[in-house]
Coordinates of C-alpha atoms in Angstrom, one line a residue:
L1 CA 23.9 74.6 21.2
F2 CA 23.1 73.5 17.6
P3 CA 23.4 76.6 15.5
S4 CA 20.0 76.9 13.9
D5 CA 21.1 79.5 11.3
A6 CA 24.4 77.8 10.5
T7 CA 25.5 77.4 7.0
A8 CA 27.5 74.7 5.4
I9 CA 31.2 75.4 5.3
L10 CA 32.7 72.3 3.8
H11 CA 32.3 68.6 3.0
V12 CA 35.4 66.5 3.5
D13 CA 36.1 62.7 3.5
A14 CA 36.2 61.5 7.1
Q15 CA 39.0 59.0 6.7
E16 CA 41.3 61.5 4.9
L17 CA 40.6 64.1 7.6
R18 CA 41.4 61.6 10.3
Q19 CA 44.7 60.6 8.8
V20 CA 45.8 64.2 8.3
L21 CA 44.8 65.2 11.8
R22 CA 46.7 62.3 13.3
R23 CA 49.9 63.4 11.5
V24 CA 49.6 67.1 12.1
M25 CA 48.6 67.0 15.7
L26 CA 52.1 65.5 16.5
F27 CA 53.4 69.0 16.0
A28 CA 50.7 70.7 18.2
H29 CA 51.0 71.4 21.9
P30 CA 50.2 68.1 23.7
K31 CA 48.0 69.9 26.2
T32 CA 45.7 71.5 23.6
S33 CA 46.3 69.6 20.4
S34 CA 45.2 72.8 18.7
V35 CA 45.5 73.0 14.9
V36 CA 44.6 75.7 12.4
M37 CA 42.2 74.9 9.6
V38 CA 42.1 77.1 6.5
V39 CA 39.2 76.3 4.1
M40 CA 39.7 77.4 0.5
P41 CA 38.0 76.4 -2.7
D42 CA 38.6 72.7 -3.3
C43 CA 41.2 72.5 -0.6
L44 CA 41.5 72.3 3.2
S45 CA 44.8 73.1 4.9
I46 CA 45.6 71.9 8.4
G47 CA 48.6 73.1 10.3
A48 CA 50.3 73.2 13.7
D49 CA 53.4 75.1 14.8
T50 CA 55.0 75.0 18.2
P51 CA 58.6 75.9 19.2
D52 CA 59.2 72.6 20.9
Y53 CA 57.7 70.3 18.3
G54 CA 58.2 72.0 15.0
K55 CA 55.7 72.7 12.2
A56 CA 53.5 70.7 9.9
I57 CA 51.1 71.7 7.2
E58 CA 49.1 69.3 5.1
T59 CA 46.3 69.8 2.6
L60 CA 43.5 67.5 1.5
P61 CA 40.6 68.0 -1.0
C62 CA 37.3 69.3 0.1
T63 CA 34.1 70.8 -1.2
Y64 CA 33.8 74.4 -0.1
H65 CA 30.4 75.9 0.4
G66 CA 31.4 79.4 1.3
D67 CA 31.8 82.3 -1.0
P68 CA 34.5 81.3 -3.5
S69 CA 35.4 84.9 -4.1
G70 CA 35.6 85.7 -0.4
P71 CA 38.4 85.2 2.1
P72 CA 39.3 81.7 3.3
Y73 CA 37.5 80.4 6.3
V74 CA 40.0 80.2 9.2
V75 CA 39.2 78.3 12.3
G76 CA 41.2 76.9 15.2
M77 CA 40.2 73.4 16.5
R78 CA 41.4 70.8 18.9
A79 CA 42.5 67.9 16.9
S80 CA 41.8 65.4 19.7
Y81 CA 38.1 66.6 19.8
L82 CA 37.8 66.3 16.1
L83 CA 39.2 62.8 16.1
D84 CA 36.7 61.7 18.8
T85 CA 33.9 63.2 16.8
I86 CA 34.9 61.6 13.5
A87 CA 35.2 58.2 15.3
A88 CA 31.5 58.5 16.3
L89 CA 30.3 59.2 12.8
P90 CA 29.6 56.8 9.9
K91 CA 32.2 56.5 7.2
G92 CA 32.1 58.7 4.2
S93 CA 31.9 62.5 3.7
I94 CA 31.2 64.7 6.7
A95 CA 29.9 68.3 6.8
F96 CA 31.0 71.2 8.9
R97 CA 28.3 73.8 9.5
A98 CA 28.7 77.0 11.5
I99 CA 27.7 80.7 11.8
N100 CA 31.2 82.0 12.4
P101 CA 34.7 80.6 13.1
L102 CA 34.3 81.5 16.7
N103 CA 30.9 79.9 17.2
A104 CA 30.1 76.2 17.7
Q105 CA 31.0 74.1 14.7
E106 CA 28.4 71.5 13.9
I107 CA 29.7 68.3 12.4
G108 CA 27.6 65.4 10.9
P109 CA 27.4 63.1 7.9
V110 CA 26.6 64.4 4.5
E111 CA 24.5 61.5 3.3
P112 CA 21.2 60.7 5.1
L113 CA 21.4 57.8 7.5
P114 CA 19.1 54.8 7.4
D115 CA 15.6 55.1 8.9
N116 CA 15.9 58.9 9.0
Q117 CA 18.4 58.8 11.9
V118 CA 20.0 62.1 12.7
T119 CA 23.5 62.4 14.3
R120 CA 25.1 65.8 14.9
H121 CA 28.0 66.7 17.0
I122 CA 29.2 70.1 18.3
V123 CA 32.9 71.0 18.6
M124 CA 33.8 74.3 20.1
P125 CA 36.6 76.2 18.3
V126 CA 39.7 77.9 19.7
R127 CA 40.7 81.5 18.9
V128 CA 43.3 82.0 16.2
T129 CA 45.6 84.7 17.5
G130 CA 49.3 85.7 17.2
P131 CA 51.4 83.0 15.8
D132 CA 48.4 81.1 14.6
V133 CA 47.5 83.9 12.3
A134 CA 50.9 83.8 10.8
L135 CA 50.6 80.0 10.4
A136 CA 47.2 80.5 8.6
Q137 CA 48.7 83.1 6.3
E138 CA 51.5 80.6 5.4
Q139 CA 48.9 77.9 4.8
A140 CA 46.8 80.0 2.5
A141 CA 49.8 81.5 0.7
A142 CA 51.1 78.0 -0.1
V143 CA 47.9 77.4 -2.1
L144 CA 46.7 80.9 -3.2
G145 CA 49.9 82.9 -3.3
D146 CA 51.5 85.6 -1.0
D147 CA 48.8 88.2 -2.0
I148 CA 46.4 86.4 0.2
R149 CA 48.3 87.0 3.5
P150 CA 46.6 90.4 4.3
T151 CA 43.2 88.9 3.6
I152 CA 43.8 86.2 6.2
Q153 CA 44.4 88.8 8.9
E154 CA 41.2 90.7 7.8
S155 CA 39.2 87.4 7.9
V156 CA 40.3 86.7 11.5
T157 CA 39.6 90.3 12.6
H158 CA 36.2 90.2 10.9
A159 CA 35.3 86.9 12.6
E160 CA 36.3 88.4 16.0
R161 CA 34.2 91.5 15.4
T162 CA 31.2 89.5 14.2
H163 CA 31.3 87.2 17.1
T164 CA 31.5 90.1 19.6
D165 CA 28.6 91.8 17.9
R166 CA 26.4 88.7 18.0
R167 CA 27.2 88.2 21.7
Q168 CA 26.3 91.8 22.5
A169 CA 23.1 91.5 20.4
Q170 CA 22.1 88.4 22.3
R171 CA 22.8 90.1 25.7
D172 CA 20.7 93.0 24.6
E173 CA 17.9 90.7 23.5
D174 CA 18.0 88.8 26.8
A175 CA 17.9 92.0 28.8
Q176 CA 14.9 93.4 26.8
S177 CA 13.1 90.1 27.3
K178 CA 13.6 90.3 31.1
A179 CA 12.5 93.9 31.1
D180 CA 9.4 93.0 29.1
T181 CA 8.5 90.1 31.5
H182 CA 9.0 92.4 34.5
T183 CA 6.7 95.0 33.0
Q184 CA 4.0 92.4 32.2
E185 CA 4.2 91.0 35.7
A186 CA 3.9 94.5 37.2
D187 CA 0.9 95.3 35.0
E188 CA -0.9 92.1 36.0
E189 CA -0.2 92.7 39.7
E190 CA -1.6 96.3 39.4
A191 CA -4.7 95.0 37.6
V192 CA -5.4 92.5 40.3
E193 CA -5.0 95.1 43.1
G194 CA -7.4 97.4 41.3
E195 CA -10.2 94.8 41.0
D196 CA -13.4 95.4 43.1
P197 CA -13.0 93.1 46.1
D198 CA -16.8 92.4 45.9
H199 CA -16.1 90.7 42.6
Y200 CA -14.5 87.9 44.5
S201 CA -17.0 87.6 47.4
G202 CA -20.1 87.6 45.3
G203 CA -21.0 91.2 46.0
P204 CA -22.7 92.7 49.1
G205 CA -25.4 90.6 50.8
P206 CA -29.0 91.6 51.1
G207 CA -29.5 94.7 53.4

């Protein structure tokens, strides 16, 4: 599950992220604890909005490793899962790495651990649709201005399209691999059937 071709998305202080998540998740649906994260240059915005509990948006500093001239990185996450992950990591800055907002998000410490230990965790995202897109637009607009709103919708749509294309490419690759294996097995079986049976019995005996 660890995304081998993932790229760093952001570095953020674990303690600050924990505190913000605990406050914002109070406004998320209790069954899902879903929050919307919008990653922008130097700033991470976390928001939740539900009719029964209200709305909360908070920002905290971060180091963004994406394209600063590109659209913000918008990802939906379950706050409860993130809090469990943060609790299992050492103190200090943590890194988020991913291929796409809809693929597995890898989370681990930024600084190397003693004795070359490696600790990585995978948290699966949730889709950002409907009201969550509007919330993400509000989050981004509060930092970057209203002109960013259409870009947020484009970013979410692009992530959906890219995710779908990657899944289709993987299915095509798996199907081709199975077809190649089947062809190879058939060729080997045909080769065995075409062998001279005397080859296996030591040839004909003396006449």
